[in-house]
Amino acid sequence: MQGSTSFALESTQESAKFDDDGQIKRTGTWMTASAHIITAVIGSGVLSLAWALAQLGWIAGPFALMTFSLITWFSSLLLADCYRGPVSLSIRNYTYMHAVKSHLGGINVGLCGLAQLTNLVGTTIGYTITTAISMSAIKRSNCFHKHGHEAGCHTSNNTFMIIFAVVQIILCQIPNFHQLSILSVIAAVMSFAYSGIGLALGIAKLAGGGLGKTSLTGVPIGENGVTNAQKIWNASQALGNIAFAYSYAVVLVEIQDTLKSSPPEAVAMKKATTAGIFVTTVFYMLCGVIGYAAFGNNAPGNFLTGFGFYEPFWLIDLANMCIVVHLVGAYQVFGQPIFGYVESRCRRQWPGSEFIAKEYPIATCGGGTMSFNLFRLVWRTTYVIFTIVIAMLLPFFNDFLGLLGAASFWPLTVYFPIAMYISRAKIRRFSFTWIWMQLLSLVCALVSLVAAAGSISGLVKSAQKYEPFKSVS
């Protein structure tokens, strides 16, 4: 009798480790989800907002920031409702692509996979570029402080990219998204830190009488050699940079899948989304507006690494170190969906392969264990090396961010959430709700096309001037 009671107790304890669908029990809350969101949203995009406002001016710049914020918030609420179902609320959609397959099916699944994969890979490459630029900026900041602001202080980003790659190869062995909460919290704190430092430096510059030359329409034609065509391309690219700054829908479902089931995931996710986007929008408005006011039409593409500030050099170093720590975590947030997708496909394709499926428990410093897998080691290491090589070949900060934002904003942030919600809610075709949702999607598609054209133009010009593996200043 005692043995059966003990067995029942062990069974109960064992079942408590899993959800009702057999997956590992989720423990996330709206606060941890908010940390994931802030980690994903407040990233390198904030550093280019002063430049973006300089291209758009005082009217279009803040309006674009608020518009992208509201659209992202609205579409994220729609997407949160698509986490379960549509056939049954007991069915969870573990990834963005699962949600699209459940609600839309057909060719939409392939299009979603292509858009999501492109965005995730591109973002990890972009974060590699940004991290290396920030690490290089620390070295150059110390050089400028020692030798003067007119010193060359040439350096290469490639060494720093290799250092970043080594760190990511180690962190990539974290098995899944559910074990990233601590990393995301640290990264979120870092994002607040460097955004706050940049904001404080901008305020200090304004307080010291450093008001830049600004205008209602941004950089005037003729100033700094800007032509009519260049003005249009730069404004288009600025829209892409703002879109990238709000691009996190690509991992929203994966973040929602970390939430425990009570309260319902959609309720907690909507709360987390509202909190996360509100906080980031306040930061974005402050950083963009104050950065533009401080630097004016000469705002650098990255106000912490473009040396809009030189002193105090130690504060610039601290801000850039915070960027590095933040993007180390953000790389994982955007990389884990790629890792999970490839690994699950391989396990289904070769279920009997020990190389792919066998897990080896390894004791950790805290007394727990972590699973080690040979395929995970080989595949994720290969992926990190791939992103580093591409980043070395195309290290263009603003152009790359603009293209990523333009390419992913409409399909992932607008089109699929609206299409899935219309299907789920069974909204009648040509009804008022259906029409205005479709119009919103169409307008966003046009904006994405314009932003993509501007970013491609900037990328081509940068590529024509760039010599790979040459030291930069």
XYZ file of C-alpha atoms in Angstrom:
473
model
C 0.000 0.000 0.000
C 2.808 2.327 0.977
C 4.619 1.461 -2.259
C 1.579 2.299 -4.387
C 1.134 5.594 -2.529
C 4.782 6.462 -3.128
C 4.431 5.560 -6.801
C 1.328 7.742 -7.132
C 3.137 10.628 -5.453
C 6.099 10.285 -7.796
C 3.749 10.153 -10.777
C 1.998 13.302 -9.604
C 5.302 15.096 -9.111
C 6.497 13.978 -12.513
C 3.268 15.086 -14.244
C 3.556 18.467 -12.541
C 6.654 19.087 -14.667
C 4.605 18.960 -17.875
C 1.629 20.787 -19.362
C -1.506 18.984 -20.485
C -0.082 18.532 -23.997
C 3.072 16.793 -22.747
C 5.348 19.790 -23.267
C 7.624 21.077 -20.496
C 5.581 23.117 -18.039
C 5.693 26.839 -18.721
C 6.364 29.257 -15.884
C 6.455 32.639 -17.628
C 4.399 35.640 -16.504
C 3.399 38.885 -18.193
C 6.440 40.494 -16.561
C 8.922 37.999 -18.050
C 7.129 38.352 -21.390
C 7.498 42.140 -21.096
C 11.233 41.624 -20.530
C 11.419 39.469 -23.680
C 9.508 42.149 -25.627
C 11.692 44.997 -24.401
C 14.772 42.911 -25.189
C 13.471 42.295 -28.708
C 12.135 45.810 -29.367
C 14.583 48.201 -27.686
C 17.590 47.150 -29.650
C 19.972 48.703 -32.105
C 17.021 50.422 -33.791
C 16.881 53.108 -31.096
C 20.365 54.296 -32.039
C 19.282 55.374 -35.524
C 16.120 57.260 -34.549
C 17.790 60.687 -34.305
C 19.045 60.192 -37.881
C 15.589 59.024 -38.984
C 13.931 62.139 -37.551
C 16.574 64.289 -39.247
C 15.470 62.862 -42.602
C 11.748 63.257 -41.890
C 11.638 66.464 -39.819
C 9.573 67.618 -36.871
C 6.198 66.848 -38.436
C 6.615 63.515 -40.221
C 9.214 62.098 -37.782
C 7.222 61.970 -34.516
C 4.069 61.130 -36.492
C 5.801 58.115 -38.066
C 7.057 56.956 -34.656
C 3.583 57.106 -33.115
C 1.920 55.526 -36.146
C 4.276 52.548 -36.251
C 3.841 52.156 -32.489
C 0.035 52.058 -32.676
C -0.002 49.689 -35.647
C 2.458 47.334 -33.927
C 0.416 47.400 -30.707
C -2.861 46.753 -32.527
C -1.544 43.903 -34.683
C 0.185 42.340 -31.656
C -3.146 42.183 -29.820
C -4.665 40.399 -32.827
C -1.744 37.989 -32.960
C -2.010 37.211 -29.237
C -5.554 35.940 -29.832
C -4.268 33.478 -32.423
C -2.019 31.550 -30.013
C -4.658 28.877 -29.403
C -7.066 27.266 -31.832
C -8.833 27.930 -34.096
C -10.400 24.449 -34.046
C -10.014 23.971 -30.296
C -8.730 26.201 -27.494
C -6.859 23.187 -26.112
C -4.528 23.273 -29.148
C -1.493 25.529 -28.744
C 0.401 27.076 -31.640
C 3.990 26.936 -30.432
C 5.467 29.168 -33.153
C 4.388 31.941 -35.498
C 4.375 29.471 -38.402
C 2.186 27.024 -36.458
C -0.334 29.833 -35.939
C -0.360 30.679 -39.656
C -0.741 26.991 -40.579
C -3.664 26.557 -38.165
C -5.557 29.680 -39.176
C -4.697 30.183 -42.853
C -2.894 27.130 -44.251
C -1.926 26.707 -47.898
C 0.674 28.936 -49.506
C 0.529 31.307 -46.530
C 2.604 28.857 -44.480
C 5.475 28.895 -46.969
C 5.329 32.688 -47.335
C 5.311 33.112 -43.569
C 8.265 30.761 -43.170
C 10.250 32.659 -45.803
C 9.451 36.067 -44.281
C 10.139 34.904 -40.734
C 13.373 33.126 -41.597
C 14.630 36.120 -43.610
C 13.851 38.492 -40.756
C 15.350 36.312 -38.038
C 18.554 35.619 -39.964
C 18.831 39.248 -41.017
C 18.290 40.476 -37.474
C 20.993 38.222 -36.042
C 23.355 39.500 -38.745
C 22.333 43.074 -37.938
C 22.948 42.520 -34.236
C 26.375 41.087 -35.037
C 27.233 44.237 -37.005
C 25.940 46.522 -34.263
C 27.762 44.686 -31.483
C 31.074 44.854 -33.344
C 30.564 48.569 -34.045
C 29.913 49.220 -30.346
C 32.961 47.194 -29.261
C 35.057 49.078 -31.791
C 33.597 52.386 -30.552
C 34.868 51.648 -27.036
C 38.403 51.250 -28.359
C 38.110 54.372 -30.518
C 36.579 56.411 -27.668
C 39.612 55.710 -25.489
C 41.888 56.565 -28.413
C 40.137 59.898 -29.016
C 40.337 60.719 -25.314
C 44.070 60.010 -25.272
C 45.137 61.501 -28.623
C 42.446 64.094 -29.346
C 39.295 64.168 -31.436
C 41.212 64.741 -34.675
C 43.219 61.517 -34.326
C 42.586 58.803 -36.914
C 41.983 55.997 -34.415
C 41.526 53.441 -37.183
C 40.263 50.017 -36.184
C 38.679 46.939 -37.710
C 35.359 45.464 -36.626
C 36.268 41.944 -37.712
C 38.176 41.010 -34.556
C 35.223 42.061 -32.425
C 32.842 40.044 -34.587
C 34.951 36.949 -33.943
C 34.852 37.599 -30.183
C 31.067 37.991 -30.389
C 30.840 34.731 -32.352
C 32.725 32.789 -29.664
C 30.338 34.080 -26.982
C 27.284 33.189 -29.089
C 28.559 29.691 -29.846
C 28.640 29.048 -26.093
C 25.238 30.655 -25.370
C 23.632 28.887 -28.326
C 23.909 25.625 -26.431
C 21.015 26.805 -24.231
C 18.410 24.298 -25.461
C 15.318 26.475 -25.911
C 13.475 29.756 -25.438
C 12.094 28.754 -22.022
C 15.551 28.956 -20.444
C 16.303 32.494 -21.673
C 14.300 34.480 -19.083
C 17.301 35.532 -16.972
C 19.285 36.470 -20.094
C 16.349 38.552 -21.366
C 15.928 40.362 -18.044
C 19.632 41.296 -18.050
C 19.396 42.377 -21.689
C 16.289 44.485 -20.976
C 18.111 46.278 -18.146
C 21.027 46.953 -20.500
C 18.699 48.375 -23.168
C 17.272 50.810 -20.614
C 20.800 51.704 -19.526
C 22.247 52.662 -22.905
C 19.028 54.322 -24.070
C 19.018 56.304 -20.823
C 22.679 57.278 -21.230
C 22.091 58.411 -24.801
C 19.049 60.359 -23.652
C 20.987 61.970 -20.778
C 23.853 62.960 -23.079
C 21.385 64.508 -25.509
C 19.740 66.503 -22.695
C 23.178 67.612 -21.452
C 24.104 68.764 -24.958
C 20.884 70.786 -25.188
C 21.381 72.230 -21.708
C 24.869 73.357 -22.717
C 23.495 75.315 -25.650
C 24.163 72.589 -28.180
C 20.905 73.000 -30.091
C 21.293 71.663 -33.602
C 19.880 73.141 -36.778
C 16.518 71.494 -37.400
C 13.525 72.025 -39.681
C 9.910 70.943 -40.063
C 10.739 68.782 -43.092
C 14.169 67.478 -42.062
C 17.450 67.879 -43.933
C 16.836 70.563 -46.599
C 17.603 69.846 -50.235
C 21.014 71.268 -51.057
C 22.390 70.927 -47.521
C 25.336 68.510 -47.233
C 24.984 67.809 -50.936
C 21.477 66.308 -50.594
C 19.654 66.186 -53.942
C 15.917 65.801 -54.561
C 16.349 62.088 -55.223
C 18.617 61.605 -52.197
C 16.092 63.351 -49.965
C 13.391 60.895 -51.067
C 15.655 57.853 -50.651
C 16.820 58.977 -47.201
C 13.256 59.627 -46.024
C 12.233 56.196 -47.302
C 15.142 54.550 -45.529
C 14.210 56.418 -42.330
C 10.770 54.772 -42.451
C 12.503 51.403 -42.739
C 14.665 52.188 -39.702
C 11.590 53.098 -37.654
C 9.836 49.928 -38.816
C 12.856 47.875 -37.729
C 12.821 49.594 -34.339
C 9.331 48.171 -33.736
C 9.941 44.774 -35.331
C 9.274 42.035 -32.797
C 6.101 40.331 -34.048
C 8.356 37.703 -35.613
C 8.977 36.232 -32.134
C 5.693 37.202 -30.432
C 4.134 33.736 -30.558
C 7.363 32.158 -29.309
C 7.380 34.633 -26.409
C 3.721 33.878 -25.678
C 4.533 30.180 -25.593
C 6.657 30.774 -22.485
C 3.601 31.961 -20.484
C 1.888 29.680 -18.028
C -1.721 28.858 -18.885
C -3.296 30.672 -15.932
C -4.256 33.430 -16.483
C -4.970 32.653 -20.163
C -1.908 33.270 -22.328
C -3.727 35.812 -24.521
C -4.690 37.925 -21.500
C -1.147 37.942 -20.102
C 0.371 38.558 -23.541
C -1.867 41.550 -24.242
C -0.871 43.025 -20.903
C 2.800 42.392 -21.640
C 2.460 43.821 -25.159
C 0.770 46.987 -23.938
C 3.391 47.519 -21.226
C 6.329 46.692 -23.479
C 5.279 48.857 -26.427
C 4.289 51.776 -24.168
C 7.708 51.765 -22.500
C 9.586 51.454 -25.786
C 7.520 54.179 -27.478
C 8.285 56.623 -24.652
C 11.989 55.810 -24.978
C 11.881 56.055 -28.754
C 10.147 59.428 -28.736
C 12.558 60.814 -26.172
C 15.681 59.436 -27.889
C 14.536 60.442 -31.368
C 13.255 63.908 -30.498
C 16.051 64.890 -28.116
C 18.690 63.349 -30.391
C 17.407 65.340 -33.369
C 17.167 68.529 -31.296
C 20.751 68.063 -30.075
C 22.401 67.145 -33.393
C 19.996 68.689 -35.851
C 20.230 67.801 -39.517
C 23.749 66.435 -38.952
C 22.530 63.666 -36.624
C 24.788 60.593 -37.018
C 23.351 57.260 -38.115
C 24.238 55.827 -34.690
C 24.497 58.526 -32.039
C 26.600 56.440 -29.634
C 29.080 54.991 -32.119
C 28.983 57.782 -34.728
C 30.668 60.030 -32.153
C 28.017 62.631 -31.798
C 29.462 62.585 -28.265
C 33.132 62.303 -27.274
C 33.014 63.115 -23.566
C 32.753 61.921 -20.914
C 34.525 59.076 -22.664
C 33.934 56.605 -19.812
C 30.172 57.128 -20.091
C 30.316 56.512 -23.852
C 32.265 53.314 -23.099
C 29.668 52.250 -20.529
C 26.793 52.866 -22.947
C 28.454 50.848 -25.687
C 29.245 48.026 -23.260
C 25.547 47.960 -22.332
C 24.718 47.685 -26.047
C 27.090 44.729 -26.340
C 25.548 42.904 -23.353
C 22.024 43.637 -24.578
C 22.652 42.366 -28.093
C 24.311 39.221 -26.773
C 20.906 38.373 -25.267
C 18.870 39.758 -28.168
C 20.785 37.534 -30.617
C 19.532 34.555 -28.648
C 15.925 35.807 -28.577
C 15.898 36.030 -32.385
C 18.102 32.989 -32.964
C 16.197 30.443 -30.871
C 13.176 30.222 -33.258
C 15.571 29.380 -36.113
C 17.344 26.769 -34.028
C 14.095 25.229 -32.834
C 12.608 25.032 -36.329
C 15.613 23.302 -37.912
C 16.094 20.903 -34.999
C 12.431 19.849 -34.840
C 12.403 19.228 -38.603
C 15.540 17.105 -38.374
C 14.158 15.078 -35.447
C 11.027 14.303 -37.449
C 13.053 13.425 -40.530
C 15.559 11.181 -38.725
C 13.879 10.036 -35.474
C 16.294 7.136 -34.951
C 19.495 9.166 -35.203
C 21.391 9.390 -31.905
C 23.476 12.242 -33.313
C 20.327 14.342 -33.719
C 18.090 13.152 -30.899
C 20.243 11.947 -27.998
C 20.626 14.369 -25.079
C 23.501 14.209 -22.610
C 22.852 15.710 -19.148
C 25.638 17.971 -17.886
C 25.864 19.287 -14.334
C 25.842 23.100 -14.006
C 27.468 25.324 -11.389
C 24.125 25.923 -9.652
C 23.652 22.247 -8.921
C 21.188 21.642 -11.758
C 21.650 19.986 -15.127
C 21.592 21.141 -18.740
C 21.125 18.979 -21.804
C 23.933 18.743 -24.354
C 23.337 17.546 -27.897
C 25.942 16.918 -30.620
C 23.717 18.025 -33.495
C 22.827 21.210 -31.610
C 26.525 21.952 -31.158
C 27.413 21.446 -34.823
C 24.365 23.122 -36.380
C 24.227 26.174 -34.110
C 27.983 26.732 -34.342
C 27.708 26.618 -38.144
C 24.867 29.134 -38.060
C 26.804 31.589 -35.873
C 29.827 31.359 -38.188
C 27.547 32.026 -41.188
C 26.110 35.205 -39.635
C 29.590 36.454 -38.747
C 30.892 35.985 -42.303
C 27.909 37.856 -43.811
C 28.298 40.629 -41.221
C 31.969 41.021 -42.170
C 31.022 41.402 -45.827
C 28.138 43.871 -45.296
C 28.795 46.019 -42.209
C 26.375 48.862 -43.059
C 24.360 49.836 -40.009
C 21.568 52.152 -41.218
C 21.088 50.599 -44.646
C 20.871 47.082 -43.234
C 18.425 48.030 -40.472
C 16.212 49.890 -42.917
C 16.048 46.959 -45.320
C 15.264 44.496 -42.519
C 12.497 46.700 -41.177
C 10.980 47.257 -44.599
C 11.119 43.584 -45.578
C 9.509 42.256 -42.412
C 7.137 44.950 -41.175
C 4.218 44.404 -43.534
C 4.078 40.592 -43.803
C 4.868 39.710 -40.196
C 3.595 42.700 -38.221
C 0.508 43.549 -40.290
C -0.613 41.110 -42.991
C -0.545 37.751 -41.200
C -1.981 38.993 -37.859
C -4.869 40.708 -39.671
C -5.493 37.757 -42.020
C -5.452 35.252 -39.136
C -7.775 37.355 -36.990
C -10.243 37.821 -39.859
C -10.264 34.043 -40.395
C -10.530 33.271 -36.682
C -13.288 35.819 -35.954
C -15.075 34.866 -39.196
C -15.369 38.501 -40.230
C -17.603 38.738 -43.286
C -15.977 39.821 -46.557
C -16.673 43.444 -47.550
C -18.092 44.265 -44.142
C -16.943 47.580 -42.633
C -14.412 45.847 -40.331
C -13.053 43.711 -43.175
C -12.642 46.742 -45.460
C -10.774 48.969 -42.991
C -8.490 46.130 -41.913
C -7.638 45.363 -45.529
C -7.023 49.060 -46.233
C -4.663 49.223 -43.246
C -2.788 46.213 -44.591
C -2.571 47.752 -48.086
C -1.238 51.088 -46.816
C 1.397 49.314 -44.718
C 2.416 47.230 -47.741
C 2.989 50.395 -49.775
C 4.997 51.982 -46.971
C 7.150 48.843 -46.727
C 7.836 48.920 -50.471
C 8.879 52.576 -50.339
C 11.114 51.928 -47.312
C 12.690 48.898 -48.996
C 13.489 50.921 -52.124
C 15.203 53.608 -50.050
C 17.214 51.087 -48.056
C 18.318 49.167 -51.147
C 19.473 52.435 -52.716
C 21.509 53.251 -49.600
C 22.901 49.712 -49.399
C 24.074 49.817 -53.031
C 25.835 53.150 -52.490
C 27.514 51.923 -49.305
C 28.620 48.678 -50.978
C 30.189 50.586 -53.872
C 32.384 52.531 -51.438
C 33.265 49.647 -49.120
C 36.354 47.436 -49.214
C 35.836 44.257 -47.124
C 38.247 43.559 -44.289
C 39.765 47.058 -44.450
C 40.236 48.984 -41.212
C 37.689 51.742 -40.720
C 37.702 54.964 -38.786
